[in-house]
CSV table of C-alpha atoms in Angstrom, one decimal:
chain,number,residue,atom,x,y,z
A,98,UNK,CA,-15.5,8.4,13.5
A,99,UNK,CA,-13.7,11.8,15.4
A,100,UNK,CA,-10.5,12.3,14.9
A,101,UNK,CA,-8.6,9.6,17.1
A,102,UNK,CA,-11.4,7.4,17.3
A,103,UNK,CA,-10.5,3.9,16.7
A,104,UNK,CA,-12.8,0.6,15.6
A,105,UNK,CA,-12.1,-2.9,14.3
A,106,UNK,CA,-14.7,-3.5,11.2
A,107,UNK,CA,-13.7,-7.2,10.2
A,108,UNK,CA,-11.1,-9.8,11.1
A,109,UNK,CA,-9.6,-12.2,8.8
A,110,UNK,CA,-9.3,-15.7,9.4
A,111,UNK,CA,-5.2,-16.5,11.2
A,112,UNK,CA,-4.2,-18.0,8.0
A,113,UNK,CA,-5.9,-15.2,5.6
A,114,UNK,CA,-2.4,-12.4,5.1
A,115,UNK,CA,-4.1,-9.3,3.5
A,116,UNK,CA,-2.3,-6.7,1.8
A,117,UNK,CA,-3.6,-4.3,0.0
A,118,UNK,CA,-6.5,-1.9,0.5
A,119,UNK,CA,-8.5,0.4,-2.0
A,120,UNK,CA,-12.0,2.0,-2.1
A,121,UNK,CA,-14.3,3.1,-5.2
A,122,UNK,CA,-16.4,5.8,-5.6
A,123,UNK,CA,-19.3,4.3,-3.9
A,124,UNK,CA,-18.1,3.4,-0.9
A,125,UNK,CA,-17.1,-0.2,-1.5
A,126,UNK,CA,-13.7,-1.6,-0.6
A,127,UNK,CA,-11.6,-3.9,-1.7
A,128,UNK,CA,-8.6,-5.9,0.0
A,129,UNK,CA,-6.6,-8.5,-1.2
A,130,UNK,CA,-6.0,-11.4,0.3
A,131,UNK,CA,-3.7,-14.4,0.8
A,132,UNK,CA,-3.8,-17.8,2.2
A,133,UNK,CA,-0.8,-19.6,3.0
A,134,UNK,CA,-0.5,-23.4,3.3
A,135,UNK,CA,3.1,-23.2,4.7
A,136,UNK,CA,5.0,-23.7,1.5
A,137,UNK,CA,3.2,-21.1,-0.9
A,138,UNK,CA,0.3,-18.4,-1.4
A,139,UNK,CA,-2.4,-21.5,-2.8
A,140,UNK,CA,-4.9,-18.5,-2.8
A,141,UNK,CA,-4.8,-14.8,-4.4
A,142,UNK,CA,-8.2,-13.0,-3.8
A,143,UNK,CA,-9.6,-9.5,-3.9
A,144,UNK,CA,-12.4,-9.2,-1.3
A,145,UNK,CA,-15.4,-6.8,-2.0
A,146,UNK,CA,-16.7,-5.1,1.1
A,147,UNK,CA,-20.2,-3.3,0.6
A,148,UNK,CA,-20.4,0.0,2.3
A,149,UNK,CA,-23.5,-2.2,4.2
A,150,UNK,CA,-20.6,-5.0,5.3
A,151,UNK,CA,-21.7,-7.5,2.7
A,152,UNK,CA,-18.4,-9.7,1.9
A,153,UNK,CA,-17.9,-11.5,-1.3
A,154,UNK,CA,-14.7,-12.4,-3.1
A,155,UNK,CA,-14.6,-10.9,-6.7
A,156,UNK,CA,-12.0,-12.8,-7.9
A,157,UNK,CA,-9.1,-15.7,-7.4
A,158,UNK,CA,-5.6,-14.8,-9.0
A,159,UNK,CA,-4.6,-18.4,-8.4
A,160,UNK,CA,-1.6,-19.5,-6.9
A,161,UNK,CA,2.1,-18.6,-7.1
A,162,UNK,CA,5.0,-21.0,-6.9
A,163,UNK,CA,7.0,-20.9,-3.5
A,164,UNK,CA,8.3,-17.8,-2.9
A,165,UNK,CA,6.4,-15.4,-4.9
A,166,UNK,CA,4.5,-12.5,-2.8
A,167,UNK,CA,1.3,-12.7,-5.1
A,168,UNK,CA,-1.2,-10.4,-4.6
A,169,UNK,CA,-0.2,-7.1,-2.8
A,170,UNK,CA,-1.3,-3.3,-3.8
A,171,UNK,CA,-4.7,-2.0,-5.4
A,172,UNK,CA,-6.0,1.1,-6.8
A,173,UNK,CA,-9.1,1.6,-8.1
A,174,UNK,CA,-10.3,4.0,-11.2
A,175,UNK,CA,-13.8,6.0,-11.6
A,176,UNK,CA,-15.2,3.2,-13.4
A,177,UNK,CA,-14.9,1.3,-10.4
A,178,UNK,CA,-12.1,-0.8,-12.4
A,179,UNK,CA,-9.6,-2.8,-9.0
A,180,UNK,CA,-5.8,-2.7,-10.5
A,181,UNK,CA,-4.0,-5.2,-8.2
A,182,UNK,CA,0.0,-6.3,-8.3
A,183,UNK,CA,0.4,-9.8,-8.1
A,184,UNK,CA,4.1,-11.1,-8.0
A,185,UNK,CA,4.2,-14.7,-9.2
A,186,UNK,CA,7.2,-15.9,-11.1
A,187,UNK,CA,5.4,-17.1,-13.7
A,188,UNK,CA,5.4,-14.4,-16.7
A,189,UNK,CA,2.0,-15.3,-17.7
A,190,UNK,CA,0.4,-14.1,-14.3
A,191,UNK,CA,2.9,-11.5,-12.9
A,192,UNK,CA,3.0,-7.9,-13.3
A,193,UNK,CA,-0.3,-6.3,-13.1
A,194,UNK,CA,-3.9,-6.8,-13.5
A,195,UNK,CA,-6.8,-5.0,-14.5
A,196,UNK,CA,-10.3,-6.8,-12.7
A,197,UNK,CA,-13.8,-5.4,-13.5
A,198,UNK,CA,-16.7,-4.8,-11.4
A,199,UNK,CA,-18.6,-8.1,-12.6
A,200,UNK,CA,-14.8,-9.9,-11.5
A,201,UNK,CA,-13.2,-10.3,-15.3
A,202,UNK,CA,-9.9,-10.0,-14.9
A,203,UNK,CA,-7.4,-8.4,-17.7
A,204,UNK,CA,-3.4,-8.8,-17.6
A,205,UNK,CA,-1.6,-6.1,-18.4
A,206,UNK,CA,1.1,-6.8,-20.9
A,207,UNK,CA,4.4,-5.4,-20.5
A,208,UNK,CA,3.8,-5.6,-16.7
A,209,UNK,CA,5.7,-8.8,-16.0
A,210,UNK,CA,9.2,-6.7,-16.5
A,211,UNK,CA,8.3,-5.1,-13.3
A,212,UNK,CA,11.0,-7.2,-11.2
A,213,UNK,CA,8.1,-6.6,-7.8
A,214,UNK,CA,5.4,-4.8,-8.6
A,215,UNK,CA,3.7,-3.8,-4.7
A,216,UNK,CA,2.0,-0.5,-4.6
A,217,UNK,CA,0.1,1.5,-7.6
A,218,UNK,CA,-1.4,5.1,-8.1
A,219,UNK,CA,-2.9,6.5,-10.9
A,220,UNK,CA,-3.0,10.5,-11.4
A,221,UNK,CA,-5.1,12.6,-12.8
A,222,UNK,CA,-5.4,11.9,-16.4
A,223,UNK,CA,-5.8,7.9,-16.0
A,224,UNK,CA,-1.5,7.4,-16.0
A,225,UNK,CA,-0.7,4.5,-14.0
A,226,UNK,CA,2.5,4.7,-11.7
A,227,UNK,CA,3.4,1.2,-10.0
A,228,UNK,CA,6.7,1.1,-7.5
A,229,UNK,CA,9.1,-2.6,-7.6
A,230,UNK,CA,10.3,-3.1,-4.5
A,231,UNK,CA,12.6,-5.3,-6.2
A,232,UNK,CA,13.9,-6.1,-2.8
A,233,UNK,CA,17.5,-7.9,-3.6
A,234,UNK,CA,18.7,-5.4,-6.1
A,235,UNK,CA,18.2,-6.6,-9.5
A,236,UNK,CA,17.2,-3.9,-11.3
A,237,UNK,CA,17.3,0.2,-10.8
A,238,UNK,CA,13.8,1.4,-11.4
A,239,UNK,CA,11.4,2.5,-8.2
A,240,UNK,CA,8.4,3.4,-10.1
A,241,UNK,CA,7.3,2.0,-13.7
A,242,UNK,CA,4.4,4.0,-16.1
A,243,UNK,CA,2.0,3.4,-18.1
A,244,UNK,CA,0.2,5.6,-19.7
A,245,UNK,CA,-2.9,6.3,-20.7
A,246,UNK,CA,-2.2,7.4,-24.1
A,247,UNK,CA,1.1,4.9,-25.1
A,248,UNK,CA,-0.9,1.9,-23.3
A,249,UNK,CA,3.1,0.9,-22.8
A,250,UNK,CA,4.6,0.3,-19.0
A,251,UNK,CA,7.9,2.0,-18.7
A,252,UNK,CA,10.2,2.5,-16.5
A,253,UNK,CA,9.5,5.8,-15.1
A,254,UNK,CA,12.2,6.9,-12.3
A,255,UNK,CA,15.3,5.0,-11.1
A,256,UNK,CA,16.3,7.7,-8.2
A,257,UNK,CA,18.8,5.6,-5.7
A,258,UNK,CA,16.3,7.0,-2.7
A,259,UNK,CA,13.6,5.0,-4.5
A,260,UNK,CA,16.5,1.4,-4.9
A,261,UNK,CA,17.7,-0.7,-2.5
A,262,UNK,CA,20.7,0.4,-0.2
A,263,UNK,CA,23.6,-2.8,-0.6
A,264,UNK,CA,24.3,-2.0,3.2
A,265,UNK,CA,21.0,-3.3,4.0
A,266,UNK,CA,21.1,-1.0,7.2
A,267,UNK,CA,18.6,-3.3,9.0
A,268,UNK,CA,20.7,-6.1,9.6
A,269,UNK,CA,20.1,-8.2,6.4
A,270,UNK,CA,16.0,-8.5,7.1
A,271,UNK,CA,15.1,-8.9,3.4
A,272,UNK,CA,12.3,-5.6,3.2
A,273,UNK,CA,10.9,-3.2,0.1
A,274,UNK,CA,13.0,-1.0,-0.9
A,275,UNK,CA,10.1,1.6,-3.2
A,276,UNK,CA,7.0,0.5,-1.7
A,277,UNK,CA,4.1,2.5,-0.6
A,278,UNK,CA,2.4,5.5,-3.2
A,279,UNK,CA,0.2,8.0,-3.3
A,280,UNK,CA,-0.6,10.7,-5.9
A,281,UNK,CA,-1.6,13.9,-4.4
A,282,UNK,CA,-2.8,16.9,-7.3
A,283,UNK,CA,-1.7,18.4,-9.6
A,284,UNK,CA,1.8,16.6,-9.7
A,285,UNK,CA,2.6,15.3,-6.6
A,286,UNK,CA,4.0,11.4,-5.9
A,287,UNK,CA,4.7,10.2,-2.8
A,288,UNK,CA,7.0,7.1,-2.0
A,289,UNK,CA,7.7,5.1,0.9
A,290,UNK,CA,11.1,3.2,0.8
A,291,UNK,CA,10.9,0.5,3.7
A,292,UNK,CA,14.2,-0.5,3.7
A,293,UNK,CA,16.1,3.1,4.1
A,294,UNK,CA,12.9,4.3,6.4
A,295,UNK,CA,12.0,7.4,5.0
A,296,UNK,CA,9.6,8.8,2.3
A,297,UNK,CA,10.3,11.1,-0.5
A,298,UNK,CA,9.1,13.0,-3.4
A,299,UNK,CA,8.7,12.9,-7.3
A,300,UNK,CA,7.3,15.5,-9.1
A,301,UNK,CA,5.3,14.6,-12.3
A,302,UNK,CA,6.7,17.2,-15.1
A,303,UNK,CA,4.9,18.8,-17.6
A,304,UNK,CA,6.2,16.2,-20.4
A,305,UNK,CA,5.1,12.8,-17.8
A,306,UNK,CA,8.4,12.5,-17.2
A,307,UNK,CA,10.0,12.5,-13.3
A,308,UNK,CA,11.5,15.2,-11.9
A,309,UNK,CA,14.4,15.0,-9.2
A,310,UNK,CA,13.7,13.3,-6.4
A,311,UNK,CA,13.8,14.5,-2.4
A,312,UNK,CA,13.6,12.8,0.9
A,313,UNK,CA,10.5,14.3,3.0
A,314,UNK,CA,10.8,12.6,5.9
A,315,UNK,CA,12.2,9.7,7.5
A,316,UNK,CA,13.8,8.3,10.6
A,317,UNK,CA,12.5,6.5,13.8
A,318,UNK,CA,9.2,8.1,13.4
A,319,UNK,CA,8.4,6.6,10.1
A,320,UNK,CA,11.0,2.8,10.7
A,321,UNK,CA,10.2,0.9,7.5
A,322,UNK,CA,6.9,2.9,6.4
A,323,UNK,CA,4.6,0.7,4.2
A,324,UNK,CA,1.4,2.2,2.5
A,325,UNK,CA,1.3,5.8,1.9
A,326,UNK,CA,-2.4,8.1,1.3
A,327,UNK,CA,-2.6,12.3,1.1
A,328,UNK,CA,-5.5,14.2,2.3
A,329,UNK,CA,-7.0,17.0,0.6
A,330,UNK,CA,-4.5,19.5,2.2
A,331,UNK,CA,-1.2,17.7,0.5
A,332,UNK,CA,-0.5,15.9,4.0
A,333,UNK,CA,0.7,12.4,3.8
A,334,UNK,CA,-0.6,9.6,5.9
A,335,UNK,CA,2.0,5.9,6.6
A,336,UNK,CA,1.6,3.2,8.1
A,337,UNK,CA,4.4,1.4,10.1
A,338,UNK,CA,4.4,-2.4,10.0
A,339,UNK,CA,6.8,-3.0,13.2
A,340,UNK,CA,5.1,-0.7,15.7
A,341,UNK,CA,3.1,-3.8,16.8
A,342,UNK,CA,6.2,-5.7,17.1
A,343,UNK,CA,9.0,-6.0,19.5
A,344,UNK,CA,12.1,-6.0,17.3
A,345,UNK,CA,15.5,-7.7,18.0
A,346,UNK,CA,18.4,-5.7,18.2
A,347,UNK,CA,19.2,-7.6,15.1
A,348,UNK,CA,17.1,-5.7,13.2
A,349,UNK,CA,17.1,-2.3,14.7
A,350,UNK,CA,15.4,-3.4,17.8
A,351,UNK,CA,14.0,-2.3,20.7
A,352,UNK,CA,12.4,0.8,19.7
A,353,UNK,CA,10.5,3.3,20.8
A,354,UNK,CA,6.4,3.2,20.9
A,355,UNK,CA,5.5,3.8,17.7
A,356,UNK,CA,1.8,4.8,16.5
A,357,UNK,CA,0.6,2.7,13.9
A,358,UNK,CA,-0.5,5.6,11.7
A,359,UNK,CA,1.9,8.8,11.5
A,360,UNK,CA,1.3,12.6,9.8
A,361,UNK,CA,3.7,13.6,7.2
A,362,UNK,CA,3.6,17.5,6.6
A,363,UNK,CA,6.1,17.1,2.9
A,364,UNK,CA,6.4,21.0,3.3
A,365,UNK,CA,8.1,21.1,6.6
A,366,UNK,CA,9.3,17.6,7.7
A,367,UNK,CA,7.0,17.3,10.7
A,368,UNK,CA,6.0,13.9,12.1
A,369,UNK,CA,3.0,13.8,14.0
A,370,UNK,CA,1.5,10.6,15.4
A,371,UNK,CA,-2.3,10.0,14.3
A,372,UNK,CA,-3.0,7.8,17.5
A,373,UNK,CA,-1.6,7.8,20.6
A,374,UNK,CA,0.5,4.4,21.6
A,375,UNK,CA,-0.6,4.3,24.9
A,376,UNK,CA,-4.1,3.8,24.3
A,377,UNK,CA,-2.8,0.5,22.2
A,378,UNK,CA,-0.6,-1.2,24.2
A,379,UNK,CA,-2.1,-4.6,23.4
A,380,UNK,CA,-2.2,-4.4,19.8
A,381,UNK,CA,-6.0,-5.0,19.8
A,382,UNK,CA,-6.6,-2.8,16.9
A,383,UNK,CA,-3.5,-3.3,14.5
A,384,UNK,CA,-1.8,-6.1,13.8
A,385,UNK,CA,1.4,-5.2,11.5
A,386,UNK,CA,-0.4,-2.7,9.5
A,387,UNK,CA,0.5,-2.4,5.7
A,388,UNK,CA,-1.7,0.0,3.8
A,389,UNK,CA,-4.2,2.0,4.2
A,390,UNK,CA,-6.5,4.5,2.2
A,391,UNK,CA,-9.0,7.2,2.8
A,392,UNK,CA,-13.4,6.4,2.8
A,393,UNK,CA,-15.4,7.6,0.1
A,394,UNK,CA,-18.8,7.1,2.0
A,395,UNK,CA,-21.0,10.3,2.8
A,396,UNK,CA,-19.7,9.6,6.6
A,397,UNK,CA,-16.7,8.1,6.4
A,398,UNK,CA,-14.4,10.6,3.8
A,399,UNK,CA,-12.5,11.7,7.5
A,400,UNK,CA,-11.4,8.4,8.2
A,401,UNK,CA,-8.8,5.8,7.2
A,402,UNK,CA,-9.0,2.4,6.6
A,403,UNK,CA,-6.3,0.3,7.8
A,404,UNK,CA,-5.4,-3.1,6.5
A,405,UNK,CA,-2.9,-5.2,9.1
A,406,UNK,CA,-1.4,-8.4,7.6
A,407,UNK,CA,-0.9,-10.2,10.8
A,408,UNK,CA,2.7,-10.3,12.3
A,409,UNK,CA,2.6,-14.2,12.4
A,410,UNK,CA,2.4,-13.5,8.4
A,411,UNK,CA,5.4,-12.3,8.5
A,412,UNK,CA,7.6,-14.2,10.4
A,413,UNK,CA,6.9,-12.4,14.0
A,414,UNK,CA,5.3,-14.0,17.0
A,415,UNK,CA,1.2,-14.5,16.4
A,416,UNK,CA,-0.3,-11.2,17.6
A,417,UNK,CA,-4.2,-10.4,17.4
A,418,UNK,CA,-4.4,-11.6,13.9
A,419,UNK,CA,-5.0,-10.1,10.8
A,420,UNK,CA,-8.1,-7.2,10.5
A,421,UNK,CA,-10.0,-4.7,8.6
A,422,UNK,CA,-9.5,-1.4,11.0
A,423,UNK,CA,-11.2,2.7,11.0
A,424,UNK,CA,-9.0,4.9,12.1
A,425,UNK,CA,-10.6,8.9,11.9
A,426,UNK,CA,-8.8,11.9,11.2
A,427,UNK,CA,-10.7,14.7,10.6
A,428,UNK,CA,-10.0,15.6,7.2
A,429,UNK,CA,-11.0,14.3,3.9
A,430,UNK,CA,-8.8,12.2,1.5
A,431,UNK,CA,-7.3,12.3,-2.0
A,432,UNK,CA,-9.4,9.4,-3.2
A,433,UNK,CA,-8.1,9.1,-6.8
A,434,UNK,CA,-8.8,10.7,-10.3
C-alpha cells in the first residue's frame, strides 16, 4: 500500500479479542487470540497467517482462571521461533513461552516471576527484553531479561517512568503501566507506559545492563499508547487503543480525534498522525487497536499491520469488531535481529 492507504485483511469473530501481532522472516504472521465465555479466556491461540491468507491456528495455550489476561505480546526470532506472554495465574503456564514452527511449545522457566508479562523484543544478539505491566503496583520492575548467554530472566530496569503512578491519573480505569516495546539498533528500547501516556527511552549499555531512562514523548497525542514498532530511520510507530472510543469524562474524556496510528520522532519530540481522523470517522478500519508491527513481504516491508482487539473486549460499547488491518507508510521497518 502508499503511504496513507488503508485496508482491512481479516476480521475476527465478535467473541475472538486478539492482542498481539508479530511477523517472521517470510512473510507469515502470527496473532494471538482470545475467546471469552463471559467469566474467563477458555481459549489462548496464536494464529498463523500465510503471506497467501491461509489461516491455521498453531497452537492452544489453554485456558486461564478468571481474571488472568492470557495470551498478549509476540515476537518472533530468525528461526521463525513465536515467543508469546501469557498471563495465567497458574505458575506452571504463566510467564513466557517459546512455540516452534511445527507448534511445540516450550515454557520458559524463571518467567512466571514476571508479575504481567505483555509485550517482548529481542535485540540484536538474541537477548530477550519482556515489559510487566504489572498494573496494580506490586512489584517495581518495567522490563525483565533474559539473555542469551545466562539463559536466566532478570529483572532488567525498574525506572518509575516505566511503574505505575499511585495517582492513577485516569480516574482509577485499571490500565498497563510498561506496555508496548520495540528495539531499534544498535541499542535503542522503546517503551510505551499506558497509564502515564507517554513513551520513553532505555539505552542498552555496553555491559547489557540499562541505562537512565527518558520520556520521548507523550501527552494527548499519544493518550494511553499500546504497541510500539521503529522503522529503519530510528522513528517510532504507536498505536492508541481509545481513539475509536468516546471516553467519559471519568476517564479523561471527551477528547480530541485521535489517529489510530501516530509518528514518534525520539530525537525531537514531534507527533505526527499516520492517518488522518477524518477519513475514519466510523471506525470501519480499527477497532481499539493494540499492537502493531512492520511486513517482511517483498511488497509489504512499507506497511504496518495493525491488530484491534475490539472495544466491546474491553469493556466499551460494541464497535466494528475485532480485525486484522494494513496501514502503509512509506518506509521500511526494524523487523527484528
Amino acid at each position: 500500500l502508499s503511504g496513507g492507504e488503508t485496508e482491512v485483511l481479516y476480521e475476527f469473530p465478535q467473541a475472538a479479542a486478539p492482542e498481539g501481532i508479530a511477523l517472521d522472516r517470510n512473510g507469515n504472521t502470527f496473532v494471538s487470540v482470545r475467546t471469552w465465555d463471559g467469566g474467563a479466556y477458555i481459549a489462548n491461540e496464536l494464529f498463523k497467517i500465510t503471506p497467501w491468507g491461509e489461516v491455521s491456528i498453531l497452537t492452544d495455550l489453554g485456558p486461564v482462571a478468571p481474571g488472568g489476561s492470557g495470551i498478549l505480546g509476540l515476537t518472533t526470532d530468525p528461526r521463525g521461533n513465536v515467543y508469546a506472554t501469557f498471563v495465567s495465574g497458574d505458575s506452571e503456564t504463566h510467564g513466557v513461552w517459546k512455540i516452534y514452527p511445527d507448534g511445540e511449545t516450550e515454557h520458559l522457566p524463571g518467567s512466571e516471576n514476571i508479575i504481567e508479562p505483555n509485550a517482548l523484543t529481542l535485540d540484536k544478539q538474541g537477548n530477550l527484553y519482556v515489559t510487566d505491566s504489572d498494573t496494580f503496583g506490586q512489584g517495581a520492575t518495567g522490563i525483565w531479561r533474559l539473555g542469551k548467554d545466562t539463559g536466566v530472566f532478570e529483572p532488567w530496569c525498574g525506572d518509575p517512568l516505566l511503574l505505575e503512578d499511585p495517582a492513577n491519573p485516569n480516574g482509577g480505569m485499571p490500565l498497563a503501566a510498561a506496555n508496548g516495546i520495540a528495539f531499534d539498533p544498535p541499542n535503542h528500547l522503546y517503551v510505551a507506559n499506558t497509564e502515564k501516556s507517554l513513551i520513553a527511552h532505555v539505552p542498552i549499555l555496553k555491559d547489557g545492563s540499562a541505562g537512565q531512562a527518558s520520556r520521548v514523548a507523550g501527552g494527548a497525542l499519544v493518550f494511553n499508547p499500546d504497541g510500539l514498532a521503529v522503522d529503519t530511520k530510528g522513528n517510532v510507530y504507536a498505536v492508541i487503543p481509545i481513539s475509536t472510543v468516546d471516553l467519559p469524562p471519568a476517564m479523561g474524556g471527551p477528547l480530541p480525534p485521535l489517529s489510530p496510528v501516530v509518528k514518534v520522532y525520539p530525537q525531537t519530540g514531534l507527533i505526527e498522525p499516520v492517518l488522518n481522523v477524518l477519513s475514519f470517522p466510523d471506525g470501519a478500519y480499527f477497532d481499539f487497536p493494540t499492537s502493531l508491527a512492520f511486513g517482511t513481504g517483498p511488497l509489504d516491508k512499507k506497511s504496518i499491520f495493525v491488530i484491534s482487539m475490539g472495544a466491546e473486549n474491553f469493556g466499551f460499547p460494541q464497535g466494528t469488531g475485532p480485525k486484522l488491518t494494513q496501514v502503509g507508510v512509506g518506509v521500511p521497518g526494524q523487523t527484528g535481529q
